[in-house]
Amino acid sequence: MASRLNPYIQFDGDARAAMEFYQSVFGGELASNTFKEFGASHGPDDDDKLMHSQLETPSGYTLMASDTPQGMPYNPGQNIAISLSGDDEELRGYYEKLADGGQTTMPLEKQMWGDEFGMVTDKFGINWMINISAS
Protein backbone atom coordinates (compact mmCIF):
# COMPACT_ATOMS: atom_id res chain seq x y z
CA MET A 1 0.00 0.00 0.00
CA ALA A 2 1.34 3.43 -0.93
CA SER A 3 1.63 6.24 1.58
CA ARG A 4 -1.14 8.82 1.47
CA LEU A 5 -2.00 12.06 3.19
CA ASN A 6 -5.15 11.91 5.34
CA PRO A 7 -6.38 15.04 7.06
CA TYR A 8 -7.51 14.31 10.62
CA ILE A 9 -9.75 16.85 12.27
CA GLN A 10 -10.54 17.06 15.97
CA PHE A 11 -13.91 18.42 17.07
CA ASP A 12 -15.51 19.43 20.36
CA GLY A 13 -18.54 17.15 20.33
CA ASP A 14 -19.84 17.66 16.79
CA ALA A 15 -17.62 15.24 14.84
CA ARG A 16 -20.62 13.12 13.82
CA ALA A 17 -22.49 16.11 12.34
CA ALA A 18 -19.32 17.32 10.61
CA MET A 19 -18.52 13.93 9.08
CA GLU A 20 -22.11 13.44 7.91
CA PHE A 21 -21.92 16.88 6.31
CA TYR A 22 -18.65 15.99 4.54
CA GLN A 23 -20.23 12.75 3.34
CA SER A 24 -23.09 14.81 1.84
CA VAL A 25 -20.49 16.95 0.04
CA PHE A 26 -18.09 14.24 -1.22
CA GLY A 27 -20.19 11.07 -1.12
CA GLY A 28 -18.64 7.76 -0.12
CA GLU A 29 -18.65 5.37 2.81
CA LEU A 30 -18.57 6.71 6.37
CA ALA A 31 -17.51 4.53 9.29
CA SER A 32 -17.72 5.87 12.85
CA ASN A 33 -17.16 4.45 16.32
CA THR A 34 -17.87 6.03 19.70
CA PHE A 35 -15.63 6.02 22.76
CA LYS A 36 -18.12 3.67 24.41
CA GLU A 37 -17.87 1.16 21.53
CA PHE A 38 -14.09 1.07 21.99
CA GLY A 39 -14.36 0.91 25.79
CA ALA A 40 -12.39 4.15 25.98
CA SER A 41 -14.90 6.54 27.53
CA HIS A 42 -13.49 9.03 30.03
CA GLY A 43 -16.94 9.48 31.55
CA PRO A 44 -20.63 9.39 30.60
CA ASP A 45 -20.36 12.59 28.55
CA ASP A 46 -17.94 10.78 26.21
CA ASP A 47 -20.06 7.67 25.55
CA ASP A 48 -21.70 8.95 22.36
CA LYS A 49 -18.80 11.09 21.13
CA LEU A 50 -16.78 9.76 18.20
CA MET A 51 -13.44 8.22 19.00
CA HIS A 52 -12.76 7.69 15.31
CA SER A 53 -14.58 8.41 12.07
CA GLN A 54 -13.33 7.80 8.55
CA LEU A 55 -14.82 8.83 5.23
CA GLU A 56 -13.62 7.08 2.05
CA THR A 57 -14.89 8.90 -1.03
CA PRO A 58 -15.43 7.69 -4.62
CA SER A 59 -12.76 10.21 -5.74
CA GLY A 60 -10.14 8.57 -3.50
CA TYR A 61 -10.14 11.16 -0.70
CA THR A 62 -9.88 9.96 2.89
CA LEU A 63 -10.99 12.23 5.74
CA MET A 64 -10.68 11.25 9.41
CA ALA A 65 -12.02 12.89 12.56
CA SER A 66 -12.72 12.44 16.26
CA ASP A 67 -14.22 14.29 19.20
CA THR A 68 -12.07 15.54 22.07
CA PRO A 69 -12.70 13.43 25.19
CA GLN A 70 -13.32 14.92 28.64
CA GLY A 71 -10.22 16.18 30.38
CA MET A 72 -8.29 16.84 27.18
CA PRO A 73 -7.89 20.33 25.72
CA TYR A 74 -9.71 21.22 22.54
CA ASN A 75 -7.81 23.53 20.19
CA PRO A 76 -9.86 24.65 17.18
CA GLY A 77 -8.19 23.89 13.87
CA GLN A 78 -8.05 27.41 12.53
CA ASN A 79 -4.43 26.79 11.53
CA ILE A 80 -5.39 23.74 9.48
CA ALA A 81 -6.36 23.94 5.84
CA ILE A 82 -7.31 21.02 3.69
CA SER A 83 -6.29 21.33 0.07
CA LEU A 84 -8.13 19.64 -2.77
CA SER A 85 -6.55 19.97 -6.19
CA GLY A 86 -6.91 18.47 -9.62
CA ASP A 87 -8.43 19.04 -13.04
CA ASP A 88 -11.82 17.55 -12.19
CA GLU A 89 -14.83 19.85 -12.54
CA GLU A 90 -16.29 18.00 -9.54
CA LEU A 91 -14.07 20.25 -7.39
CA ARG A 92 -16.24 23.25 -8.30
CA GLY A 93 -19.26 21.55 -6.73
CA TYR A 94 -17.27 20.71 -3.59
CA TYR A 95 -16.28 24.37 -3.27
CA GLU A 96 -19.91 25.50 -3.52
CA LYS A 97 -21.17 22.89 -1.03
CA LEU A 98 -18.40 23.65 1.49
CA ALA A 99 -19.19 27.38 1.25
CA ASP A 100 -22.89 26.75 1.98
CA GLY A 101 -23.42 27.87 5.57
CA GLY A 102 -19.77 28.86 5.85
CA GLN A 103 -17.71 31.79 4.65
CA THR A 104 -15.97 32.38 1.32
CA THR A 105 -12.52 33.75 2.11
CA MET A 106 -11.38 33.85 -1.52
CA PRO A 107 -13.72 33.45 -4.49
CA LEU A 108 -13.03 30.58 -6.88
CA GLU A 109 -11.46 32.39 -9.83
CA LYS A 110 -8.57 32.24 -12.28
CA GLN A 111 -5.19 32.99 -10.68
CA MET A 112 -1.84 34.22 -11.95
CA TRP A 113 -0.60 30.62 -12.31
CA GLY A 114 -3.48 29.87 -14.69
CA ASP A 115 -5.60 27.65 -12.45
CA GLU A 116 -8.84 28.47 -10.70
CA PHE A 117 -8.33 28.75 -6.96
CA GLY A 118 -10.57 29.61 -4.02
CA MET A 119 -10.76 29.30 -0.26
CA VAL A 120 -13.69 28.76 2.09
CA THR A 121 -14.18 28.22 5.79
CA ASP A 122 -17.00 25.72 6.22
CA LYS A 123 -19.75 25.93 8.83
CA PHE A 124 -17.59 23.93 11.25
CA GLY A 125 -14.67 26.41 11.07
CA ILE A 126 -12.46 24.23 8.86
CA ASN A 127 -10.46 26.02 6.16
CA TRP A 128 -10.47 24.54 2.64
CA MET A 129 -8.39 25.44 -0.45
CA ILE A 130 -9.64 24.33 -3.87
CA ASN A 131 -7.37 24.43 -6.93
CA ILE A 132 -8.76 23.44 -10.35
CA SER A 133 -6.00 22.95 -12.92
CA ALA A 134 -6.25 24.80 -16.21
CA SER A 135 -5.16 21.74 -18.20
PDB file of C-alpha atoms in Angstrom:
ATOM      1  CA  MET A   1       0.000   0.000   0.000  1.00  0.00           C
ATOM      2  CA  ALA A   2       1.339   3.426  -0.933  1.00  0.00           C
ATOM      3  CA  SER A   3       1.631   6.235   1.584  1.00  0.00           C
ATOM      4  CA  ARG A   4      -1.141   8.820   1.472  1.00  0.00           C
ATOM      5  CA  LEU A   5      -1.997  12.055   3.186  1.00  0.00           C
ATOM      6  CA  ASN A   6      -5.146  11.909   5.340  1.00  0.00           C
ATOM      7  CA  PRO A   7      -6.377  15.043   7.060  1.00  0.00           C
ATOM      8  CA  TYR A   8      -7.512  14.309  10.615  1.00  0.00           C
ATOM      9  CA  ILE A   9      -9.753  16.853  12.273  1.00  0.00           C
ATOM     10  CA  GLN A  10     -10.539  17.057  15.973  1.00  0.00           C
ATOM     11  CA  PHE A  11     -13.913  18.422  17.068  1.00  0.00           C
ATOM     12  CA  ASP A  12     -15.509  19.434  20.362  1.00  0.00           C
ATOM     13  CA  GLY A  13     -18.542  17.154  20.334  1.00  0.00           C
ATOM     14  CA  ASP A  14     -19.840  17.663  16.789  1.00  0.00           C
ATOM     15  CA  ALA A  15     -17.617  15.240  14.845  1.00  0.00           C
ATOM     16  CA  ARG A  16     -20.618  13.123  13.825  1.00  0.00           C
ATOM     17  CA  ALA A  17     -22.487  16.114  12.341  1.00  0.00           C
ATOM     18  CA  ALA A  18     -19.320  17.318  10.611  1.00  0.00           C
ATOM     19  CA  MET A  19     -18.521  13.928   9.082  1.00  0.00           C
ATOM     20  CA  GLU A  20     -22.115  13.436   7.905  1.00  0.00           C
ATOM     21  CA  PHE A  21     -21.916  16.884   6.307  1.00  0.00           C
ATOM     22  CA  TYR A  22     -18.651  15.989   4.544  1.00  0.00           C
ATOM     23  CA  GLN A  23     -20.230  12.752   3.339  1.00  0.00           C
ATOM     24  CA  SER A  24     -23.087  14.809   1.844  1.00  0.00           C
ATOM     25  CA  VAL A  25     -20.490  16.951   0.043  1.00  0.00           C
ATOM     26  CA  PHE A  26     -18.094  14.244  -1.217  1.00  0.00           C
ATOM     27  CA  GLY A  27     -20.195  11.065  -1.119  1.00  0.00           C
ATOM     28  CA  GLY A  28     -18.639   7.758  -0.119  1.00  0.00           C
ATOM     29  CA  GLU A  29     -18.651   5.371   2.810  1.00  0.00           C
ATOM     30  CA  LEU A  30     -18.575   6.710   6.366  1.00  0.00           C
ATOM     31  CA  ALA A  31     -17.509   4.527   9.294  1.00  0.00           C
ATOM     32  CA  SER A  32     -17.721   5.867  12.845  1.00  0.00           C
ATOM     33  CA  ASN A  33     -17.159   4.455  16.318  1.00  0.00           C
ATOM     34  CA  THR A  34     -17.872   6.026  19.699  1.00  0.00           C
ATOM     35  CA  PHE A  35     -15.633   6.024  22.755  1.00  0.00           C
ATOM     36  CA  LYS A  36     -18.118   3.670  24.410  1.00  0.00           C
ATOM     37  CA  GLU A  37     -17.873   1.160  21.529  1.00  0.00           C
ATOM     38  CA  PHE A  38     -14.088   1.072  21.988  1.00  0.00           C
ATOM     39  CA  GLY A  39     -14.356   0.910  25.794  1.00  0.00           C
ATOM     40  CA  ALA A  40     -12.389   4.153  25.977  1.00  0.00           C
ATOM     41  CA  SER A  41     -14.896   6.538  27.526  1.00  0.00           C
ATOM     42  CA  HIS A  42     -13.495   9.032  30.034  1.00  0.00           C
ATOM     43  CA  GLY A  43     -16.944   9.485  31.547  1.00  0.00           C
ATOM     44  CA  PRO A  44     -20.628   9.390  30.602  1.00  0.00           C
ATOM     45  CA  ASP A  45     -20.362  12.591  28.550  1.00  0.00           C
ATOM     46  CA  ASP A  46     -17.944  10.778  26.205  1.00  0.00           C
ATOM     47  CA  ASP A  47     -20.060   7.673  25.552  1.00  0.00           C
ATOM     48  CA  ASP A  48     -21.703   8.949  22.358  1.00  0.00           C
ATOM     49  CA  LYS A  49     -18.796  11.092  21.135  1.00  0.00           C
ATOM     50  CA  LEU A  50     -16.784   9.760  18.205  1.00  0.00           C
ATOM     51  CA  MET A  51     -13.436   8.222  19.003  1.00  0.00           C
ATOM     52  CA  HIS A  52     -12.757   7.688  15.314  1.00  0.00           C
ATOM     53  CA  SER A  53     -14.577   8.409  12.070  1.00  0.00           C
ATOM     54  CA  GLN A  54     -13.333   7.804   8.553  1.00  0.00           C
ATOM     55  CA  LEU A  55     -14.824   8.832   5.231  1.00  0.00           C
ATOM     56  CA  GLU A  56     -13.624   7.077   2.051  1.00  0.00           C
ATOM     57  CA  THR A  57     -14.895   8.896  -1.033  1.00  0.00           C
ATOM     58  CA  PRO A  58     -15.429   7.689  -4.616  1.00  0.00           C
ATOM     59  CA  SER A  59     -12.763  10.208  -5.744  1.00  0.00           C
ATOM     60  CA  GLY A  60     -10.144   8.574  -3.500  1.00  0.00           C
ATOM     61  CA  TYR A  61     -10.141  11.159  -0.696  1.00  0.00           C
ATOM     62  CA  THR A  62      -9.885   9.963   2.890  1.00  0.00           C
ATOM     63  CA  LEU A  63     -10.991  12.226   5.738  1.00  0.00           C
ATOM     64  CA  MET A  64     -10.678  11.246   9.407  1.00  0.00           C
ATOM     65  CA  ALA A  65     -12.022  12.889  12.562  1.00  0.00           C
ATOM     66  CA  SER A  66     -12.718  12.445  16.257  1.00  0.00           C
ATOM     67  CA  ASP A  67     -14.221  14.287  19.199  1.00  0.00           C
ATOM     68  CA  THR A  68     -12.074  15.543  22.066  1.00  0.00           C
ATOM     69  CA  PRO A  69     -12.702  13.430  25.189  1.00  0.00           C
ATOM     70  CA  GLN A  70     -13.316  14.918  28.641  1.00  0.00           C
ATOM     71  CA  GLY A  71     -10.217  16.180  30.377  1.00  0.00           C
ATOM     72  CA  MET A  72      -8.291  16.841  27.178  1.00  0.00           C
ATOM     73  CA  PRO A  73      -7.886  20.333  25.724  1.00  0.00           C
ATOM     74  CA  TYR A  74      -9.714  21.223  22.535  1.00  0.00           C
ATOM     75  CA  ASN A  75      -7.807  23.533  20.191  1.00  0.00           C
ATOM     76  CA  PRO A  76      -9.862  24.650  17.185  1.00  0.00           C
ATOM     77  CA  GLY A  77      -8.191  23.886  13.869  1.00  0.00           C
ATOM     78  CA  GLN A  78      -8.053  27.412  12.529  1.00  0.00           C
ATOM     79  CA  ASN A  79      -4.427  26.789  11.530  1.00  0.00           C
ATOM     80  CA  ILE A  80      -5.385  23.736   9.483  1.00  0.00           C
ATOM     81  CA  ALA A  81      -6.357  23.941   5.844  1.00  0.00           C
ATOM     82  CA  ILE A  82      -7.311  21.022   3.686  1.00  0.00           C
ATOM     83  CA  SER A  83      -6.286  21.326   0.074  1.00  0.00           C
ATOM     84  CA  LEU A  84      -8.131  19.639  -2.771  1.00  0.00           C
ATOM     85  CA  SER A  85      -6.548  19.966  -6.191  1.00  0.00           C
ATOM     86  CA  GLY A  86      -6.907  18.466  -9.621  1.00  0.00           C
ATOM     87  CA  ASP A  87      -8.432  19.044 -13.038  1.00  0.00           C
ATOM     88  CA  ASP A  88     -11.818  17.546 -12.187  1.00  0.00           C
ATOM     89  CA  GLU A  89     -14.830  19.846 -12.535  1.00  0.00           C
ATOM     90  CA  GLU A  90     -16.288  18.004  -9.535  1.00  0.00           C
ATOM     91  CA  LEU A  91     -14.070  20.247  -7.389  1.00  0.00           C
ATOM     92  CA  ARG A  92     -16.239  23.252  -8.302  1.00  0.00           C
ATOM     93  CA  GLY A  93     -19.264  21.553  -6.730  1.00  0.00           C
ATOM     94  CA  TYR A  94     -17.272  20.712  -3.589  1.00  0.00           C
ATOM     95  CA  TYR A  95     -16.280  24.373  -3.274  1.00  0.00           C
ATOM     96  CA  GLU A  96     -19.910  25.497  -3.516  1.00  0.00           C
ATOM     97  CA  LYS A  97     -21.167  22.890  -1.027  1.00  0.00           C
ATOM     98  CA  LEU A  98     -18.404  23.648   1.490  1.00  0.00           C
ATOM     99  CA  ALA A  99     -19.185  27.377   1.250  1.00  0.00           C
ATOM    100  CA  ASP A 100     -22.894  26.751   1.977  1.00  0.00           C
ATOM    101  CA  GLY A 101     -23.421  27.868   5.568  1.00  0.00           C
ATOM    102  CA  GLY A 102     -19.769  28.855   5.852  1.00  0.00           C
ATOM    103  CA  GLN A 103     -17.708  31.791   4.647  1.00  0.00           C
ATOM    104  CA  THR A 104     -15.973  32.385   1.322  1.00  0.00           C
ATOM    105  CA  THR A 105     -12.517  33.748   2.113  1.00  0.00           C
ATOM    106  CA  MET A 106     -11.377  33.851  -1.518  1.00  0.00           C
ATOM    107  CA  PRO A 107     -13.717  33.450  -4.495  1.00  0.00           C
ATOM    108  CA  LEU A 108     -13.025  30.576  -6.879  1.00  0.00           C
ATOM    109  CA  GLU A 109     -11.459  32.387  -9.833  1.00  0.00           C
ATOM    110  CA  LYS A 110      -8.566  32.241 -12.278  1.00  0.00           C
ATOM    111  CA  GLN A 111      -5.193  32.985 -10.678  1.00  0.00           C
ATOM    112  CA  MET A 112      -1.836  34.216 -11.951  1.00  0.00           C
ATOM    113  CA  TRP A 113      -0.601  30.625 -12.308  1.00  0.00           C
ATOM    114  CA  GLY A 114      -3.479  29.874 -14.685  1.00  0.00           C
ATOM    115  CA  ASP A 115      -5.602  27.646 -12.447  1.00  0.00           C
ATOM    116  CA  GLU A 116      -8.844  28.466 -10.701  1.00  0.00           C
ATOM    117  CA  PHE A 117      -8.327  28.748  -6.959  1.00  0.00           C
ATOM    118  CA  GLY A 118     -10.571  29.615  -4.023  1.00  0.00           C
ATOM    119  CA  MET A 119     -10.755  29.304  -0.258  1.00  0.00           C
ATOM    120  CA  VAL A 120     -13.692  28.761   2.095  1.00  0.00           C
ATOM    121  CA  THR A 121     -14.184  28.219   5.789  1.00  0.00           C
ATOM    122  CA  ASP A 122     -17.004  25.716   6.217  1.00  0.00           C
ATOM    123  CA  LYS A 123     -19.755  25.930   8.826  1.00  0.00           C
ATOM    124  CA  PHE A 124     -17.590  23.928  11.252  1.00  0.00           C
ATOM    125  CA  GLY A 125     -14.670  26.409  11.069  1.00  0.00           C
ATOM    126  CA  ILE A 126     -12.456  24.229   8.859  1.00  0.00           C
ATOM    127  CA  ASN A 127     -10.457  26.017   6.158  1.00  0.00           C
ATOM    128  CA  TRP A 128     -10.469  24.537   2.639  1.00  0.00           C
ATOM    129  CA  MET A 129      -8.388  25.443  -0.448  1.00  0.00           C
ATOM    130  CA  ILE A 130      -9.640  24.327  -3.867  1.00  0.00           C
ATOM    131  CA  ASN A 131      -7.375  24.428  -6.932  1.00  0.00           C
ATOM    132  CA  ILE A 132      -8.765  23.441 -10.352  1.00  0.00           C
ATOM    133  CA  SER A 133      -5.995  22.951 -12.924  1.00  0.00           C
ATOM    134  CA  ALA A 134      -6.246  24.804 -16.214  1.00  0.00           C
ATOM    135  CA  SER A 135      -5.160  21.737 -18.201  1.00  0.00           C
TER     136      SER A 135
END
